Amino acid sequence: MHKYAKQLVKESLGLQLPVMPGHHSEAADSSAWWDFVSVEEEVWMGDFRPDLVAELPDGPLAVEFAYTSFVDDEKQSKITKRGLRAIEVNLSGLVVAPTIDGLIELRRVILHDPSLKVWLHPREELVAEDEGNDEVIESDVNCTAVLPLAVRYTIQGLWVDVRVLPFGEIVVRSVSYSPVVVDLLRQLARRYGGSYIKKYRNWRFASWTHALLLNELEALAGG
């Protein structure tokens, strides 16, 4: 099952995944199909080796398959410290029916059922904890010392702040509202897979987009 699942994803170049923690979706079904540029098997990433490493335009995604064992605390720690976007696919409850229809259904479930997938990084509880801290900090100017230091750009005469959160994601926020600046940030979100978090009025991006975002914002500020 483990070997089959890896081969299936390599051939399909994609997976249906639940919404990434810290991102927002208005749709009833918040899952989405992720297209991969390429997929490599058993690639070393520092001191650990995921089952698969899928490359996307905005960076890598590690894919782990769990059939008889799941990602342990040691491997989870390595993924978190690296800030690597990672998902685990639970194969343990799947049964292979020895028919053509059974194999078709197995393929469909592995590729398209988001309930089998769990985000290893970013993790839901870390995102929730950070958002809770963010809410307190924004309501009390005396607490700004504990908020990650912002890089500030002036775009169209308005300030745009960029912060790196403790778990690695990037927060981009326009200090004052401008439809022009909002449209520019929306374009960046489309380009790099970011999402607007309505509750906090900011845009969230994965950790590996940091340098790309800074280059884009520097160019916008210069222009």
Short mmCIF file of C-alpha atoms in Angstrom, two decimals:
data_model
loop_
_atom_site.label_atom_id
_atom_site.label_comp_id
_atom_site.label_asym_id
_atom_site.label_seq_id
_atom_site.Cartn_x
_atom_site.Cartn_y
_atom_site.Cartn_z
CA MET A 1 0.00 0.00 0.00
CA HIS A 2 2.82 2.38 0.94
CA LYS A 3 4.70 1.74 -2.30
CA TYR A 4 1.55 1.96 -4.41
CA ALA A 5 0.53 5.31 -2.87
CA LYS A 6 3.94 6.83 -3.58
CA GLN A 7 3.89 5.64 -7.18
CA LEU A 8 0.33 6.91 -7.62
CA VAL A 9 1.18 10.44 -6.49
CA LYS A 10 4.33 10.49 -8.63
CA GLU A 11 2.29 9.54 -11.70
CA SER A 12 -0.65 11.85 -10.91
CA LEU A 13 1.50 14.89 -10.03
CA GLY A 14 -1.01 16.14 -7.49
CA LEU A 15 -3.16 15.57 -4.39
CA GLN A 16 -6.43 16.86 -2.97
CA LEU A 17 -5.46 18.52 0.31
CA PRO A 18 -7.40 20.14 3.17
CA VAL A 19 -7.01 23.89 3.58
CA MET A 20 -3.65 24.81 5.07
CA PRO A 21 -3.88 25.93 8.73
CA GLY A 22 -3.81 29.70 8.99
CA HIS A 23 -5.49 30.13 5.62
CA HIS A 24 -9.12 30.96 4.98
CA SER A 25 -11.68 29.51 2.60
CA GLU A 26 -15.29 30.61 2.11
CA ALA A 27 -16.17 27.38 0.28
CA ALA A 28 -18.21 24.64 1.97
CA ASP A 29 -15.54 22.16 0.83
CA SER A 30 -12.32 23.89 1.80
CA SER A 31 -10.08 21.24 0.23
CA ALA A 32 -8.28 21.89 -3.03
CA TRP A 33 -6.33 19.99 -5.66
CA TRP A 34 -2.62 20.87 -5.57
CA ASP A 35 -0.76 20.47 -8.87
CA PHE A 36 2.88 19.45 -8.52
CA VAL A 37 5.61 20.49 -10.93
CA SER A 38 7.57 17.33 -10.10
CA VAL A 39 7.74 14.61 -7.45
CA GLU A 40 10.87 12.88 -6.15
CA GLU A 41 11.04 9.87 -3.86
CA GLU A 42 13.14 9.51 -0.69
CA VAL A 43 15.07 12.79 -1.08
CA TRP A 44 17.26 13.81 1.86
CA MET A 45 16.33 17.22 3.27
CA GLY A 46 18.99 17.96 5.83
CA ASP A 47 18.85 15.22 8.44
CA PHE A 48 15.61 13.52 7.40
CA ARG A 49 14.10 11.97 4.29
CA PRO A 50 10.39 12.32 3.46
CA ASP A 51 8.60 9.60 1.49
CA LEU A 52 8.06 12.11 -1.32
CA VAL A 53 9.10 15.69 -2.02
CA ALA A 54 6.71 17.48 -4.36
CA GLU A 55 7.93 20.67 -6.01
CA LEU A 56 5.48 23.53 -6.55
CA PRO A 57 6.09 26.99 -8.03
CA ASP A 58 6.26 28.42 -4.49
CA GLY A 59 8.49 25.75 -2.95
CA PRO A 60 8.53 22.11 -1.79
CA LEU A 61 5.90 20.01 -0.05
CA ALA A 62 6.94 16.92 1.90
CA VAL A 63 4.47 14.01 1.68
CA GLU A 64 4.52 11.22 4.26
CA PHE A 65 2.44 8.04 3.98
CA ALA A 66 1.34 6.22 7.15
CA TYR A 67 0.25 2.59 6.86
CA THR A 68 1.86 0.67 9.73
CA SER A 69 3.56 3.65 11.41
CA PHE A 70 3.09 7.41 11.61
CA VAL A 71 5.49 10.36 11.79
CA ASP A 72 7.07 10.29 15.26
CA ASP A 73 7.96 13.24 17.50
CA GLU A 74 11.58 13.30 16.31
CA LYS A 75 10.69 13.59 12.65
CA GLN A 76 7.90 16.05 13.43
CA SER A 77 10.42 18.24 15.25
CA LYS A 78 12.77 18.20 12.26
CA ILE A 79 9.95 19.20 9.91
CA THR A 80 8.84 22.02 12.22
CA LYS A 81 12.35 23.38 12.78
CA ARG A 82 13.00 23.42 9.05
CA GLY A 83 9.69 25.21 8.43
CA LEU A 84 8.95 22.71 5.68
CA ARG A 85 5.39 22.49 4.39
CA ALA A 86 4.41 18.86 5.02
CA ILE A 87 1.38 16.58 4.88
CA GLU A 88 0.76 13.05 6.15
CA VAL A 89 -1.57 10.66 4.29
CA ASN A 90 -3.24 8.03 6.48
CA LEU A 91 -3.45 4.73 4.56
CA SER A 92 -3.98 2.51 7.61
CA GLY A 93 -7.73 2.02 7.19
CA LEU A 94 -7.71 1.31 3.45
CA VAL A 95 -8.52 -2.12 2.05
CA VAL A 96 -7.67 -3.34 -1.45
CA ALA A 97 -10.60 -5.05 -3.15
CA PRO A 98 -9.25 -7.52 -5.79
CA THR A 99 -11.33 -6.03 -8.62
CA ILE A 100 -10.93 -3.30 -11.21
CA ASP A 101 -13.61 -1.22 -9.46
CA GLY A 102 -11.83 -1.76 -6.14
CA LEU A 103 -8.54 -0.45 -7.51
CA ILE A 104 -10.28 2.54 -9.09
CA GLU A 105 -11.89 3.38 -5.75
CA LEU A 106 -8.56 2.97 -3.93
CA ARG A 107 -6.94 5.37 -6.38
CA ARG A 108 -9.76 7.89 -5.94
CA VAL A 109 -9.58 7.79 -2.15
CA ILE A 110 -5.80 8.20 -1.95
CA LEU A 111 -5.72 11.08 -4.42
CA HIS A 112 -8.99 12.89 -3.73
CA ASP A 113 -10.16 12.23 -0.15
CA PRO A 114 -8.93 15.16 2.01
CA SER A 115 -10.02 13.43 5.24
CA LEU A 116 -7.00 11.09 4.92
CA LYS A 117 -4.56 14.01 4.99
CA VAL A 118 -3.26 15.88 8.02
CA TRP A 119 -0.96 18.90 7.94
CA LEU A 120 2.31 18.27 9.78
CA HIS A 121 3.48 21.84 9.14
CA PRO A 122 2.02 24.32 9.59
CA ARG A 123 0.03 22.69 12.41
CA GLU A 124 -3.45 23.81 13.42
CA GLU A 125 -2.66 24.28 17.10
CA LEU A 126 0.42 26.44 16.38
CA VAL A 127 -1.56 28.64 14.02
CA ALA A 128 -4.39 29.01 16.56
CA GLU A 129 -1.91 29.87 19.31
CA ASP A 130 -0.21 32.49 17.18
CA GLU A 131 -3.48 34.05 16.04
CA GLY A 132 -4.55 34.32 19.66
CA ASN A 133 -1.32 36.12 20.51
CA ASP A 134 -1.69 38.35 17.47
CA GLU A 135 -5.14 39.45 18.60
CA VAL A 136 -3.90 40.44 22.06
CA ILE A 137 -0.87 42.27 20.72
CA GLU A 138 -2.88 44.28 18.22
CA SER A 139 -5.21 45.48 20.97
CA ASP A 140 -2.43 46.61 23.33
CA VAL A 141 0.30 48.89 22.00
CA ASN A 142 2.37 48.29 25.14
CA CYS A 143 2.93 44.65 24.06
CA THR A 144 4.56 45.37 20.71
CA ALA A 145 7.96 44.23 22.01
CA VAL A 146 6.89 40.57 21.85
CA LEU A 147 5.61 40.80 18.27
CA PRO A 148 8.13 39.77 15.57
CA LEU A 149 9.83 42.85 14.16
CA ALA A 150 8.20 44.13 10.99
CA VAL A 151 9.91 45.10 7.75
CA ARG A 152 8.05 48.16 6.47
CA TYR A 153 7.63 49.26 2.85
CA THR A 154 6.00 52.37 1.45
CA ILE A 155 3.86 51.45 -1.56
CA GLN A 156 1.62 53.97 -3.29
CA GLY A 157 2.31 56.29 -0.35
CA LEU A 158 1.03 53.75 2.21
CA TRP A 159 2.82 51.50 4.69
CA VAL A 160 2.89 47.73 4.15
CA ASP A 161 4.34 45.66 7.01
CA VAL A 162 5.88 42.18 6.72
CA ARG A 163 6.43 39.92 9.74
CA VAL A 164 7.76 36.39 10.13
CA LEU A 165 5.63 34.45 12.64
CA PRO A 166 7.19 32.04 15.17
CA PHE A 167 6.11 28.98 13.17
CA GLY A 168 7.60 30.37 9.94
CA GLU A 169 4.66 31.78 7.99
CA ILE A 170 4.83 35.31 6.60
CA VAL A 171 2.24 37.96 7.45
CA VAL A 172 1.77 40.92 5.09
CA ARG A 173 -0.52 43.76 6.13
CA SER A 174 -1.42 47.14 4.70
CA VAL A 175 -1.46 49.58 7.63
CA SER A 176 -4.08 51.77 5.91
CA TYR A 177 -6.71 50.61 3.46
CA SER A 178 -6.19 51.27 -0.22
CA PRO A 179 -7.92 49.38 -3.03
CA VAL A 180 -4.79 49.74 -5.14
CA VAL A 181 -2.54 48.19 -2.46
CA VAL A 182 -5.13 45.49 -1.72
CA ASP A 183 -5.16 44.56 -5.40
CA LEU A 184 -1.35 44.35 -5.43
CA LEU A 185 -1.36 42.07 -2.37
CA ARG A 186 -4.10 39.94 -3.91
CA GLN A 187 -1.92 39.45 -7.00
CA LEU A 188 0.98 38.34 -4.77
CA ALA A 189 -1.33 35.90 -2.99
CA ARG A 190 -2.37 34.36 -6.29
CA ARG A 191 1.23 34.14 -7.42
CA TYR A 192 2.62 32.58 -4.25
CA GLY A 193 -0.33 30.71 -2.78
CA GLY A 194 -1.16 33.22 -0.03
CA SER A 195 -4.54 33.68 1.63
CA TYR A 196 -6.39 36.61 3.18
CA ILE A 197 -7.23 36.15 6.87
CA LYS A 198 -10.33 38.25 7.33
CA LYS A 199 -10.29 38.15 11.14
CA TYR A 200 -6.84 39.80 11.32
CA ARG A 201 -7.03 41.76 8.06
CA ASN A 202 -3.74 40.40 6.80
CA TRP A 203 -2.33 38.11 4.14
CA ARG A 204 -0.55 34.86 5.07
CA PHE A 205 2.17 33.18 3.02
CA ALA A 206 4.23 30.03 3.50
CA SER A 207 7.70 30.39 5.01
CA TRP A 208 9.62 29.61 1.81
CA THR A 209 8.07 32.63 0.05
CA HIS A 210 9.90 35.05 2.37
CA ALA A 211 12.71 36.11 0.02
CA LEU A 212 10.35 36.17 -2.97
CA LEU A 213 7.88 38.42 -1.16
CA LEU A 214 10.57 40.82 -0.01
CA ASN A 215 11.90 41.12 -3.55
CA GLU A 216 8.38 41.76 -4.89
CA LEU A 217 7.59 44.37 -2.22
CA GLU A 218 10.95 46.10 -2.70
CA ALA A 219 10.19 46.35 -6.41
CA LEU A 220 6.70 47.75 -5.71
CA ALA A 221 8.10 50.26 -3.22
CA GLY A 222 10.77 51.31 -5.72
CA GLY A 223 8.15 51.66 -8.44
#
